[in-house]
mmCIF file of C-alpha atoms and ligand atoms in Angstrom:
data_model
loop_
_atom_site.group_PDB
_atom_site.id
_atom_site.type_symbol
_atom_site.label_atom_id
_atom_site.label_comp_id
_atom_site.label_asym_id
_atom_site.label_seq_id
_atom_site.Cartn_x
_atom_site.Cartn_y
_atom_site.Cartn_z
ATOM 1 C CA MET A 1 20.743 126.333 5.965
ATOM 2 C CA ALA A 2 23.644 126.650 8.411
ATOM 3 C CA THR A 3 22.869 128.731 11.485
ATOM 4 C CA LYS A 4 25.287 131.585 12.021
ATOM 5 C CA ILE A 5 27.143 131.004 15.267
ATOM 6 C CA SER A 6 26.686 134.669 16.255
ATOM 7 C CA SER A 7 22.913 134.289 16.208
ATOM 8 C CA ILE A 8 22.960 131.532 18.797
ATOM 9 C CA PHE A 9 25.838 132.577 20.985
ATOM 10 C CA PRO A 10 24.437 133.734 24.339
ATOM 11 C CA VAL A 11 26.524 136.882 24.857
ATOM 12 C CA SER A 12 26.539 137.971 28.493
ATOM 13 C CA GLU A 13 24.338 140.934 29.383
ATOM 14 C CA ASN A 14 27.356 143.001 30.402
ATOM 15 C CA VAL A 15 29.066 142.551 27.070
ATOM 16 C CA ALA A 16 25.885 142.763 25.001
ATOM 17 C CA ARG A 17 25.348 146.273 26.358
ATOM 18 C CA MET A 18 28.846 147.402 25.310
ATOM 19 C CA LYS A 19 29.470 149.180 21.999
ATOM 20 C CA ALA A 20 32.406 148.152 19.809
ATOM 21 C CA SER A 21 35.190 150.749 19.597
ATOM 22 C CA SER A 22 34.559 153.332 16.863
ATOM 23 C CA THR A 23 38.205 154.375 16.812
ATOM 24 C CA LEU A 24 39.339 150.813 16.169
ATOM 25 C CA ALA A 25 36.604 150.563 13.507
ATOM 26 C CA ALA A 26 38.060 153.635 11.760
ATOM 27 C CA MET A 27 41.494 151.958 11.779
ATOM 28 C CA GLN A 28 40.000 148.822 10.267
ATOM 29 C CA ALA A 29 38.208 150.833 7.560
ATOM 30 C CA ALA A 30 41.536 152.415 6.575
ATOM 31 C CA ASP A 31 43.259 149.010 6.576
ATOM 32 C CA ALA A 32 40.598 147.479 4.340
ATOM 33 C CA LEU A 33 40.935 150.325 1.820
ATOM 34 C CA ARG A 34 44.724 150.095 1.793
ATOM 35 C CA ALA A 35 44.518 146.318 1.272
ATOM 36 C CA ALA A 36 42.288 146.985 -1.752
ATOM 37 C CA GLY A 37 45.015 149.222 -3.190
ATOM 38 C CA VAL A 38 43.121 152.500 -2.626
ATOM 39 C CA ASP A 39 45.073 155.745 -2.092
ATOM 40 C CA VAL A 40 43.569 156.268 1.338
ATOM 41 C CA VAL A 41 44.304 159.283 3.509
ATOM 42 C CA ASP A 42 44.119 157.980 7.042
ATOM 43 C CA LEU A 43 43.405 160.708 9.578
ATOM 44 C CA GLY A 44 41.719 158.224 11.885
ATOM 45 C CA ALA A 45 44.783 156.810 13.591
ATOM 46 C CA GLY A 46 45.067 157.256 17.337
ATOM 47 C CA GLU A 47 48.722 156.372 17.289
ATOM 48 C CA PRO A 48 52.003 158.123 16.501
ATOM 49 C CA ASP A 49 53.386 157.717 12.991
ATOM 50 C CA PHE A 50 56.893 157.590 14.489
ATOM 51 C CA ASP A 51 58.883 154.437 15.152
ATOM 52 C CA THR A 52 59.765 153.412 18.716
ATOM 53 C CA PRO A 53 63.131 155.049 19.576
ATOM 54 C CA GLN A 54 66.159 152.784 19.090
ATOM 55 C CA ASN A 55 67.363 152.872 22.712
ATOM 56 C CA ILE A 56 63.985 151.446 23.774
ATOM 57 C CA LYS A 57 64.109 148.669 21.177
ATOM 58 C CA ASP A 58 67.685 147.866 22.232
ATOM 59 C CA ALA A 59 66.578 147.521 25.863
ATOM 60 C CA ALA A 60 63.959 144.989 24.771
ATOM 61 C CA THR A 61 66.488 143.021 22.728
ATOM 62 C CA GLU A 62 68.884 143.014 25.657
ATOM 63 C CA ALA A 63 66.114 141.817 28.012
ATOM 64 C CA MET A 64 65.401 138.861 25.721
ATOM 65 C CA ARG A 65 69.094 138.060 25.454
ATOM 66 C CA ALA A 66 69.382 138.130 29.238
ATOM 67 C CA GLY A 67 66.518 135.654 29.563
ATOM 68 C CA GLN A 68 63.938 138.106 30.934
ATOM 69 C CA THR A 69 61.204 136.116 29.274
ATOM 70 C CA LYS A 70 59.335 134.779 32.296
ATOM 71 C CA TYR A 71 56.353 135.939 34.338
ATOM 72 C CA THR A 72 57.051 139.032 36.382
ATOM 73 C CA PRO A 73 55.201 140.058 39.555
ATOM 74 C CA THR A 74 51.669 141.203 38.630
ATOM 75 C CA ALA A 75 52.552 144.765 39.657
ATOM 76 C CA GLY A 76 55.550 144.745 37.327
ATOM 77 C CA THR A 77 59.294 144.474 37.673
ATOM 78 C CA ARG A 78 61.018 146.437 40.420
ATOM 79 C CA LYS A 79 62.981 148.229 37.731
ATOM 80 C CA LEU A 80 59.875 149.537 35.967
ATOM 81 C CA GLN A 81 58.074 150.401 39.189
ATOM 82 C CA GLN A 82 61.129 152.369 40.312
ATOM 83 C CA ALA A 83 61.411 154.097 36.929
ATOM 84 C CA VAL A 84 57.788 155.294 37.236
ATOM 85 C CA ILE A 85 58.334 156.453 40.837
ATOM 86 C CA ASP A 86 61.532 158.304 39.861
ATOM 87 C CA PHE A 87 59.825 159.958 36.889
ATOM 88 C CA TYR A 88 56.982 161.371 39.002
ATOM 89 C CA GLN A 89 59.419 162.498 41.704
ATOM 90 C CA ARG A 90 61.712 164.172 39.195
ATOM 91 C CA GLU A 91 59.042 165.827 37.051
ATOM 92 C CA PHE A 92 56.275 166.614 39.534
ATOM 93 C CA GLY A 93 57.867 166.324 42.993
ATOM 94 C CA ALA A 94 55.355 163.564 43.837
ATOM 95 C CA GLY A 95 56.352 160.832 46.270
ATOM 96 C CA TYR A 96 54.871 157.433 45.445
ATOM 97 C CA GLU A 97 55.729 154.084 47.093
ATOM 98 C CA ARG A 98 56.101 150.772 45.328
ATOM 99 C CA ASN A 99 52.795 149.480 46.704
ATOM 100 C CA GLN A 100 51.069 152.336 44.866
ATOM 101 C CA VAL A 101 52.485 151.563 41.424
ATOM 102 C CA MET A 102 51.426 148.889 39.024
ATOM 103 C CA ALA A 103 52.532 148.050 35.469
ATOM 104 C CA THR A 104 49.660 147.347 33.075
ATOM 105 C CA ALA A 105 49.120 146.311 29.473
ATOM 106 C CA GLY A 106 48.642 149.903 28.357
ATOM 107 C CA GLY A 107 46.801 152.825 29.881
ATOM 108 C CA LYS A 108 43.564 151.155 28.808
ATOM 109 C CA GLN A 109 44.093 148.301 31.237
ATOM 110 C CA ALA A 110 44.932 150.768 34.008
ATOM 111 C CA VAL A 111 41.562 152.494 33.481
ATOM 112 C CA PHE A 112 39.790 149.134 33.302
ATOM 113 C CA ASN A 113 41.389 147.889 36.533
ATOM 114 C CA ALA A 114 40.587 151.153 38.304
ATOM 115 C CA VAL A 115 36.910 151.193 37.281
ATOM 116 C CA VAL A 116 36.050 147.554 37.893
ATOM 117 C CA SER A 117 37.775 147.523 41.277
ATOM 118 C CA LEU A 118 35.680 150.474 42.495
ATOM 119 C CA ILE A 119 32.264 150.487 40.847
ATOM 120 C CA ASN A 120 29.185 148.647 42.165
ATOM 121 C CA PRO A 121 25.977 148.207 40.128
ATOM 122 C CA ASP A 122 24.227 151.546 39.543
ATOM 123 C CA ASP A 123 27.024 153.689 40.953
ATOM 124 C CA GLU A 124 27.187 156.883 38.930
ATOM 125 C CA VAL A 125 30.368 157.714 37.059
ATOM 126 C CA LEU A 126 30.824 161.228 35.702
ATOM 127 C CA ILE A 127 32.361 161.324 32.246
ATOM 128 C CA PRO A 128 32.932 164.754 30.694
ATOM 129 C CA LYS A 129 32.040 165.044 27.018
ATOM 130 C CA PRO A 130 33.565 164.510 24.566
ATOM 131 C CA TYR A 131 35.064 161.366 26.076
ATOM 132 C CA TRP A 132 37.448 158.691 24.923
ATOM 133 C CA VAL A 133 35.132 155.990 23.545
ATOM 134 C CA THR A 134 36.338 153.371 25.998
ATOM 135 C CA PHE A 135 35.375 155.159 29.244
ATOM 136 C CA PRO A 136 31.590 154.586 29.176
ATOM 137 C CA GLU A 137 32.002 151.030 27.879
ATOM 138 C CA ILE A 138 34.169 150.032 30.840
ATOM 139 C CA VAL A 139 31.571 151.572 33.161
ATOM 140 C CA THR A 140 28.875 149.544 31.375
ATOM 141 C CA PHE A 141 30.956 146.404 31.825
ATOM 142 C CA ALA A 142 31.182 147.158 35.549
ATOM 143 C CA ARG A 143 27.367 147.695 35.636
ATOM 144 C CA GLY A 144 27.792 151.299 36.675
ATOM 145 C CA LYS A 145 25.875 154.204 35.213
ATOM 146 C CA SER A 146 27.725 156.710 33.028
ATOM 147 C CA VAL A 147 26.630 160.291 33.551
ATOM 148 C CA PRO A 148 28.009 162.526 30.812
ATOM 149 C CA ILE A 149 28.904 166.139 31.592
ATOM 150 C CA GLU A 150 28.273 168.703 28.851
ATOM 151 C CA SER A 151 31.064 171.213 28.247
ATOM 152 C CA GLU A 152 30.373 172.307 24.682
ATOM 153 C CA SER A 153 29.348 175.783 25.826
ATOM 154 C CA ASN A 154 32.924 176.233 27.080
ATOM 155 C CA ASP A 155 34.501 174.766 23.916
ATOM 156 C CA PHE A 156 34.920 171.451 25.736
ATOM 157 C CA VAL A 157 37.008 172.717 28.640
ATOM 158 C CA LEU A 158 35.609 171.193 31.831
ATOM 159 C CA THR A 159 35.068 173.470 34.839
ATOM 160 C CA ALA A 160 34.598 172.686 38.534
ATOM 161 C CA GLU A 161 31.159 174.285 38.365
ATOM 162 C CA MET A 162 30.060 171.805 35.682
ATOM 163 C CA VAL A 163 31.257 168.962 37.896
ATOM 164 C CA ARG A 164 29.519 170.347 40.976
ATOM 165 C CA GLU A 165 26.200 170.499 39.128
ATOM 166 C CA ALA A 166 26.501 166.895 37.937
ATOM 167 C CA VAL A 167 27.318 165.296 41.310
ATOM 168 C CA THR A 168 24.544 163.396 43.098
ATOM 169 C CA SER A 169 24.485 161.225 46.204
ATOM 170 C CA ARG A 170 25.136 158.204 43.952
ATOM 171 C CA THR A 171 28.245 159.618 42.266
ATOM 172 C CA ARG A 172 31.243 157.447 42.999
ATOM 173 C CA LEU A 173 33.819 158.361 40.379
ATOM 174 C CA ILE A 174 34.788 160.918 37.759
ATOM 175 C CA ILE A 175 37.029 160.070 34.821
ATOM 176 C CA LEU A 176 39.212 162.976 33.742
ATOM 177 C CA ASN A 177 41.363 163.020 30.637
ATOM 178 C CA SER A 178 43.558 166.031 30.032
ATOM 179 C CA PRO A 179 44.846 166.552 27.378
ATOM 180 C CA SER A 180 41.707 165.026 25.996
ATOM 181 C CA ASN A 181 41.168 162.478 23.301
ATOM 182 C CA PRO A 182 39.313 163.566 21.137
ATOM 183 C CA SER A 183 39.185 167.332 21.760
ATOM 184 C CA GLY A 184 42.836 167.981 22.651
ATOM 185 C CA ARG A 185 41.546 170.419 25.268
ATOM 186 C CA VAL A 186 43.411 170.813 28.555
ATOM 187 C CA ILE A 187 41.878 171.431 31.971
ATOM 188 C CA PRO A 188 43.788 174.373 33.506
ATOM 189 C CA PRO A 189 45.709 173.159 36.614
ATOM 190 C CA ALA A 190 43.847 175.475 39.028
ATOM 191 C CA GLU A 191 40.516 174.178 37.690
ATOM 192 C CA PHE A 192 41.758 170.605 37.980
ATOM 193 C CA GLU A 193 42.573 171.248 41.622
ATOM 194 C CA ARG A 194 39.094 172.697 42.242
ATOM 195 C CA ILE A 195 37.554 169.602 40.634
ATOM 196 C CA MET A 196 39.598 167.373 42.919
ATOM 197 C CA GLU A 197 38.469 169.442 45.920
ATOM 198 C CA ILE A 198 34.868 168.638 44.970
ATOM 199 C CA VAL A 199 35.847 164.974 44.636
ATOM 200 C CA ALA A 200 37.294 165.034 48.165
ATOM 201 C CA GLU A 201 34.394 167.047 49.612
ATOM 202 C CA ARG A 202 31.851 164.597 48.212
ATOM 203 C CA GLY A 203 33.805 161.465 49.149
ATOM 204 C CA MET A 204 34.179 160.454 45.514
ATOM 205 C CA TYR A 205 37.164 159.140 43.550
ATOM 206 C CA ALA A 206 38.816 160.250 40.318
ATOM 207 C CA ILE A 207 40.745 158.625 37.524
ATOM 208 C CA SER A 208 43.119 160.931 35.695
ATOM 209 C CA ASP A 209 43.966 159.444 32.315
ATOM 210 C CA GLU A 210 47.310 161.049 31.506
ATOM 211 C CA CYS A 211 47.995 159.186 28.318
ATOM 212 C CA TYR A 212 48.857 162.427 26.431
ATOM 213 C CA LEU A 213 50.623 164.032 29.404
ATOM 214 C CA ARG A 214 53.756 165.097 27.542
ATOM 215 C CA PHE A 215 52.148 166.359 24.333
ATOM 216 C CA VAL A 216 51.068 169.851 25.315
ATOM 217 C CA TYR A 217 51.489 173.052 23.272
ATOM 218 C CA PRO A 218 52.422 176.414 24.818
ATOM 219 C CA PRO A 219 51.045 178.459 26.450
ATOM 220 C CA ALA A 220 49.513 175.329 28.065
ATOM 221 C CA THR A 221 51.993 173.488 30.291
ATOM 222 C CA VAL A 222 52.482 169.848 31.215
ATOM 223 C CA PHE A 223 50.450 169.109 34.335
ATOM 224 C CA SER A 224 50.007 165.834 36.176
ATOM 225 C CA ALA A 225 47.428 165.281 38.893
ATOM 226 C CA ALA A 226 50.353 163.704 40.771
ATOM 227 C CA SER A 227 51.462 167.217 41.692
ATOM 228 C CA LEU A 228 48.264 167.867 43.687
ATOM 229 C CA ARG A 229 48.241 167.972 47.497
ATOM 230 C CA PRO A 230 48.563 164.506 49.088
ATOM 231 C CA GLU A 231 45.008 164.550 50.533
ATOM 232 C CA LEU A 232 43.625 165.081 47.012
ATOM 233 C CA ARG A 233 45.902 162.424 45.573
ATOM 234 C CA GLN A 234 44.445 159.921 48.068
ATOM 235 C CA ARG A 235 41.259 159.848 45.979
ATOM 236 C CA LEU A 236 43.005 159.599 42.639
ATOM 237 C CA CYS A 237 44.177 156.897 40.294
ATOM 238 C CA ILE A 238 46.502 158.045 37.528
ATOM 239 C CA ALA A 239 46.398 155.939 34.364
ATOM 240 C CA GLY A 240 49.636 156.362 32.434
ATOM 241 C CA SER A 241 50.818 155.070 29.096
ATOM 242 C CA PHE A 242 53.985 154.606 27.065
ATOM 243 C CA SER A 243 51.992 154.258 23.843
ATOM 244 C CA LYS A 244 51.844 157.847 22.669
ATOM 245 C CA THR A 245 54.795 159.459 24.472
ATOM 246 C CA TYR A 246 57.329 156.940 23.187
ATOM 247 C CA ALA A 247 55.509 155.673 20.085
ATOM 248 C CA MET A 248 54.992 152.272 21.712
ATOM 249 C CA THR A 249 51.349 151.437 20.958
ATOM 250 C CA GLY A 250 52.092 147.837 20.013
ATOM 251 C CA TRP A 251 54.169 147.103 23.118
ATOM 252 C CA ARG A 252 51.178 147.356 25.472
ATOM 253 C CA ALA A 253 52.850 149.141 28.319
ATOM 254 C CA GLY A 254 51.218 151.440 30.841
ATOM 255 C CA TYR A 255 50.878 151.882 34.583
ATOM 256 C CA SER A 256 48.653 153.057 37.382
ATOM 257 C CA LEU A 257 49.450 155.159 40.433
ATOM 258 C CA ALA A 258 46.900 155.015 43.238
ATOM 259 C CA ASN A 259 46.665 154.577 46.989
ATOM 260 C CA ALA A 260 47.839 151.184 48.283
ATOM 261 C CA ASP A 261 44.300 149.834 48.912
ATOM 262 C CA TRP A 262 43.032 150.722 45.461
ATOM 263 C CA THR A 263 46.220 149.254 43.980
ATOM 264 C CA ARG A 264 45.727 146.003 45.943
ATOM 265 C CA ALA A 265 42.203 145.732 44.537
ATOM 266 C CA MET A 266 43.476 146.380 41.007
ATOM 267 C CA LEU A 267 46.155 143.715 41.469
ATOM 268 C CA LYS A 268 43.388 141.187 42.157
ATOM 269 C CA VAL A 269 41.639 142.096 38.891
ATOM 270 C CA GLN A 270 44.810 141.964 36.836
ATOM 271 C CA GLY A 271 46.173 138.908 38.664
ATOM 272 C CA HIS A 272 43.162 136.909 37.529
ATOM 273 C CA SER A 273 42.994 138.290 34.006
ATOM 274 C CA THR A 274 46.240 139.158 32.220
ATOM 275 C CA SER A 275 48.747 138.729 35.103
ATOM 276 C CA ASN A 276 51.683 140.916 34.175
ATOM 277 C CA THR A 277 52.234 142.862 30.995
ATOM 278 C CA THR A 278 55.063 141.333 28.976
ATOM 279 C CA SER A 279 58.450 141.168 30.646
ATOM 280 C CA ILE A 280 60.128 142.431 27.481
ATOM 281 C CA SER A 281 57.856 145.463 27.166
ATOM 282 C CA GLN A 282 58.499 146.265 30.805
ATOM 283 C CA ALA A 283 62.252 146.358 30.164
ATOM 284 C CA ALA A 284 61.607 148.629 27.176
ATOM 285 C CA ALA A 285 59.285 150.879 29.206
ATOM 286 C CA ALA A 286 61.861 151.269 31.990
ATOM 287 C CA GLU A 287 64.402 152.412 29.407
ATOM 288 C CA ALA A 288 61.836 154.815 27.955
ATOM 289 C CA LEU A 289 61.596 156.620 31.305
ATOM 290 C CA ASN A 290 65.229 156.284 32.386
ATOM 291 C CA GLY A 291 66.904 156.893 29.027
ATOM 292 C CA PRO A 292 67.361 160.016 26.875
ATOM 293 C CA GLN A 293 64.149 161.996 26.254
ATOM 294 C CA GLY A 294 65.187 163.620 22.963
ATOM 295 C CA SER A 295 62.686 161.554 20.948
ATOM 296 C CA VAL A 296 59.762 163.033 22.900
ATOM 297 C CA ALA A 297 60.936 166.554 22.086
ATOM 298 C CA THR A 298 61.404 165.631 18.414
ATOM 299 C CA MET A 299 57.874 164.227 18.158
ATOM 300 C CA LEU A 300 56.389 167.213 19.969
ATOM 301 C CA LYS A 301 58.188 169.598 17.595
ATOM 302 C CA GLU A 302 56.763 167.809 14.571
ATOM 303 C CA TYR A 303 53.235 167.669 16.050
ATOM 304 C CA THR A 304 53.511 171.394 16.764
ATOM 305 C CA ARG A 305 54.363 172.118 13.114
ATOM 306 C CA ARG A 306 51.468 170.011 11.839
ATOM 307 C CA ARG A 307 49.041 171.411 14.374
ATOM 308 C CA GLU A 308 49.783 174.986 13.350
ATOM 309 C CA TRP A 309 49.218 174.238 9.700
ATOM 310 C CA LEU A 310 46.124 172.113 10.301
ATOM 311 C CA LEU A 311 44.223 174.497 12.566
ATOM 312 C CA LYS A 312 44.654 177.398 10.206
ATOM 313 C CA ALA A 313 43.657 175.284 7.180
ATOM 314 C CA LEU A 314 40.585 173.826 8.907
ATOM 315 C CA ASN A 315 39.311 177.175 10.084
ATOM 316 C CA GLU A 316 39.581 178.492 6.522
ATOM 317 C CA ILE A 317 37.043 175.918 5.312
ATOM 318 C CA PRO A 318 33.623 177.570 5.002
ATOM 319 C CA GLY A 319 31.184 176.244 7.616
ATOM 320 C CA LEU A 320 33.786 174.391 9.649
ATOM 321 C CA ARG A 321 34.875 175.590 13.106
ATOM 322 C CA CYS A 322 37.762 174.142 15.082
ATOM 323 C CA PRO A 323 38.565 175.232 18.645
ATOM 324 C CA GLN A 324 42.296 175.301 19.508
ATOM 325 C CA PRO A 325 43.428 172.009 21.004
ATOM 326 C CA GLU A 326 46.217 172.546 23.559
ATOM 327 C CA GLY A 327 47.419 168.965 23.690
ATOM 328 C CA ALA A 328 47.440 165.425 22.229
ATOM 329 C CA PHE A 329 47.462 165.085 18.413
ATOM 330 C CA TYR A 330 43.860 165.567 17.402
ATOM 331 C CA ALA A 331 41.759 168.384 16.001
ATOM 332 C CA PHE A 332 38.049 168.158 16.750
ATOM 333 C CA PRO A 333 36.153 170.456 14.391
ATOM 334 C CA ASP A 334 32.446 171.165 14.445
ATOM 335 C CA VAL A 335 31.137 170.229 10.976
ATOM 336 C CA ARG A 336 27.482 171.155 11.543
ATOM 337 C CA GLY A 337 27.957 174.254 9.400
ATOM 338 C CA CYS A 338 28.823 171.957 6.459
ATOM 339 C CA LEU A 339 25.782 169.690 6.796
ATOM 340 C CA ARG A 340 22.917 169.909 4.305
ATOM 341 C CA ASP A 341 19.872 167.971 3.071
ATOM 342 C CA GLU A 342 21.829 165.081 1.562
ATOM 343 C CA LEU A 343 24.376 165.064 4.408
ATOM 344 C CA LYS A 344 22.467 165.450 7.642
ATOM 345 C CA THR A 345 24.779 164.178 10.372
ATOM 346 C CA SER A 346 28.478 163.999 11.134
ATOM 347 C CA ALA A 347 28.189 160.208 10.648
ATOM 348 C CA GLU A 348 26.980 160.789 7.080
ATOM 349 C CA PHE A 349 29.735 163.358 6.603
ATOM 350 C CA VAL A 350 32.352 160.795 7.690
ATOM 351 C CA ASN A 351 30.836 158.208 5.374
ATOM 352 C CA GLU A 352 30.814 160.584 2.425
ATOM 353 C CA LEU A 353 34.446 161.420 3.097
ATOM 354 C CA LEU A 354 35.292 157.725 3.119
ATOM 355 C CA GLU A 355 33.296 156.736 0.048
ATOM 356 C CA LYS A 356 33.847 159.721 -2.226
ATOM 357 C CA GLU A 357 37.231 160.929 -1.049
ATOM 358 C CA GLN A 358 38.831 157.780 0.447
ATOM 359 C CA THR A 359 39.667 159.693 3.593
ATOM 360 C CA VAL A 360 39.272 158.296 7.080
ATOM 361 C CA VAL A 361 38.336 160.459 10.071
ATOM 362 C CA THR A 362 36.361 159.458 13.172
ATOM 363 C CA ASP A 363 32.769 160.542 13.778
ATOM 364 C CA GLY A 364 32.222 162.531 16.976
ATOM 365 C CA GLU A 365 29.143 160.502 17.896
ATOM 366 C CA GLY A 366 31.218 157.711 19.486
ATOM 367 C CA PHE A 367 32.868 160.374 21.681
ATOM 368 C CA GLY A 368 29.476 161.718 22.744
ATOM 369 C CA ALA A 369 29.716 164.732 20.417
ATOM 370 C CA ASP A 370 27.479 164.400 17.409
ATOM 371 C CA GLY A 371 28.224 167.047 14.785
ATOM 372 C CA TYR A 372 31.995 166.882 15.298
ATOM 373 C CA ILE A 373 34.727 164.823 13.658
ATOM 374 C CA ARG A 374 38.115 163.814 15.021
ATOM 375 C CA ILE A 375 41.106 164.390 12.775
ATOM 376 C CA SER A 376 44.386 162.852 13.859
ATOM 377 C CA TYR A 377 47.550 164.694 12.885
ATOM 378 C CA ALA A 378 49.731 161.752 13.802
ATOM 379 C CA THR A 379 50.447 161.493 10.105
ATOM 380 C CA SER A 380 52.854 163.286 7.746
ATOM 381 C CA LEU A 381 52.192 166.902 6.783
ATOM 382 C CA ASP A 382 51.895 165.807 3.141
ATOM 383 C CA ARG A 383 49.081 163.381 3.894
ATOM 384 C CA LEU A 384 47.460 165.906 6.191
ATOM 385 C CA GLN A 385 47.457 168.486 3.406
ATOM 386 C CA GLU A 386 45.933 166.010 0.971
ATOM 387 C CA GLY A 387 43.330 165.031 3.579
ATOM 388 C CA VAL A 388 42.299 168.623 4.264
ATOM 389 C CA LYS A 389 41.904 169.210 0.523
ATOM 390 C CA ARG A 390 39.479 166.294 0.452
ATOM 391 C CA ILE A 391 37.611 167.463 3.571
ATOM 392 C CA ARG A 392 37.235 170.884 1.987
ATOM 393 C CA ARG A 393 35.684 169.273 -1.115
ATOM 394 C CA VAL A 394 33.052 167.478 0.985
ATOM 395 C CA CYS A 395 32.342 170.659 2.970
ATOM 396 C CA THR A 396 31.894 172.867 -0.061
ATOM 397 C CA TRP A 397 30.371 170.418 -2.531
ATOM 398 C CA LYS A 398 27.202 171.725 -4.181
ATOM 399 C CA SER A 399 24.650 169.459 -5.859
HETATM 400 C C1 PLP B 1 42.565 158.867 26.382
HETATM 401 C C2 PLP B 1 43.230 157.574 26.139
HETATM 402 N N1 PLP B 1 43.489 156.777 27.185
HETATM 403 C C3 PLP B 1 44.090 155.587 27.031
HETATM 404 C C4 PLP B 1 44.437 155.139 25.777
HETATM 405 C C5 PLP B 1 45.027 153.778 25.659
HETATM 406 O O1 PLP B 1 46.362 153.776 25.536
HETATM 407 P P1 PLP B 1 47.189 152.450 25.681
HETATM 408 O O2 PLP B 1 47.700 152.124 24.323
HETATM 409 O O3 PLP B 1 48.266 152.800 26.641
HETATM 410 O O4 PLP B 1 46.301 151.393 26.222
HETATM 411 C C6 PLP B 1 44.165 155.912 24.651
HETATM 412 C C7 PLP B 1 44.472 155.416 23.303
HETATM 413 O O5 PLP B 1 44.034 155.903 22.307
HETATM 414 C C8 PLP B 1 43.559 157.168 24.843
HETATM 415 O O6 PLP B 1 43.305 157.964 23.813
#
């Protein structure tokens, strides 16, 4: 009998300890159903259902025509670096220099670079729950130790007090993500500042993943850690992304903003792994920041409409409870009130929804929040309405 290659391949210890991405698995489950011709309702997607705006596509076409198809500096083209600097100056009054800015293949690579350039074996990294699935896996890869912070008692809004209690002499880093994937919750700016004061006091560092920066719903307001006092910013790496804001997930464009030393270390990591992100995507990303911003407002308006409908509809389902997300495009309801003997966990709930109702959502377990599910409203209101109908059936089904 042939031996399966996977059974003999000696996977490295670092990688063997990593979990595969549950959000990407949800996308694959939806794809497989669609390929089989099933009428699937996909509420698993972590990406906008909008197309990339035309001015951004045109900038990419123009870059190709002009022969911008070669390697760029690892830190990115001057044009993109300047566009990022100008954006943060304009929007948040933050002064960054070119040696503090780096273009990356998405916000994910910015977080990866930042973690692996800082963390030594057994360093503790604070990761507030619920967390984006990738954060603890990168820490595992770097041989650090993830220390989750519970915030469920405060409906998943992190406070400085929670951070203070979790810090030990081994804590090196905290990874913040506001608005959060998956909860959509936002850390109030004053609380964010207090958290960064603890970071400074304890000689730690922070990553602020600002991937959903621009998708915030009033009364919450757009806040970037870039607007903090310079001495707090010294200990901070901002991971930014074009994926969600400009519907550019496939372009793989993001950036980091950090002090010059941290940036130099990150350049080493990226210089020996992916080099630069694509020259064409960089031209597109520069246009995204420099060009008209109407598309962002249009997307936000549509997300706002869907969010309003969805939250009301979810909270009307018996047993289900959904705190108000203030940002991003996810709802993160607690489904424990819908569990029963034949459906004991949120993982089983998600499975039932997939098998009986052909509806894809993501189990909270991968985000460190068993008992919850993530519902993406980056899909049309029609599909959302159909999906909620199906969720209601699973919640209220009686044997
Ligand atoms: C919190 C968070 N950070 C980063 C990313 C990665 O974005 P990018 O496509 O820019 O790598 C995602 C994508 O889902 C995310 O949710």
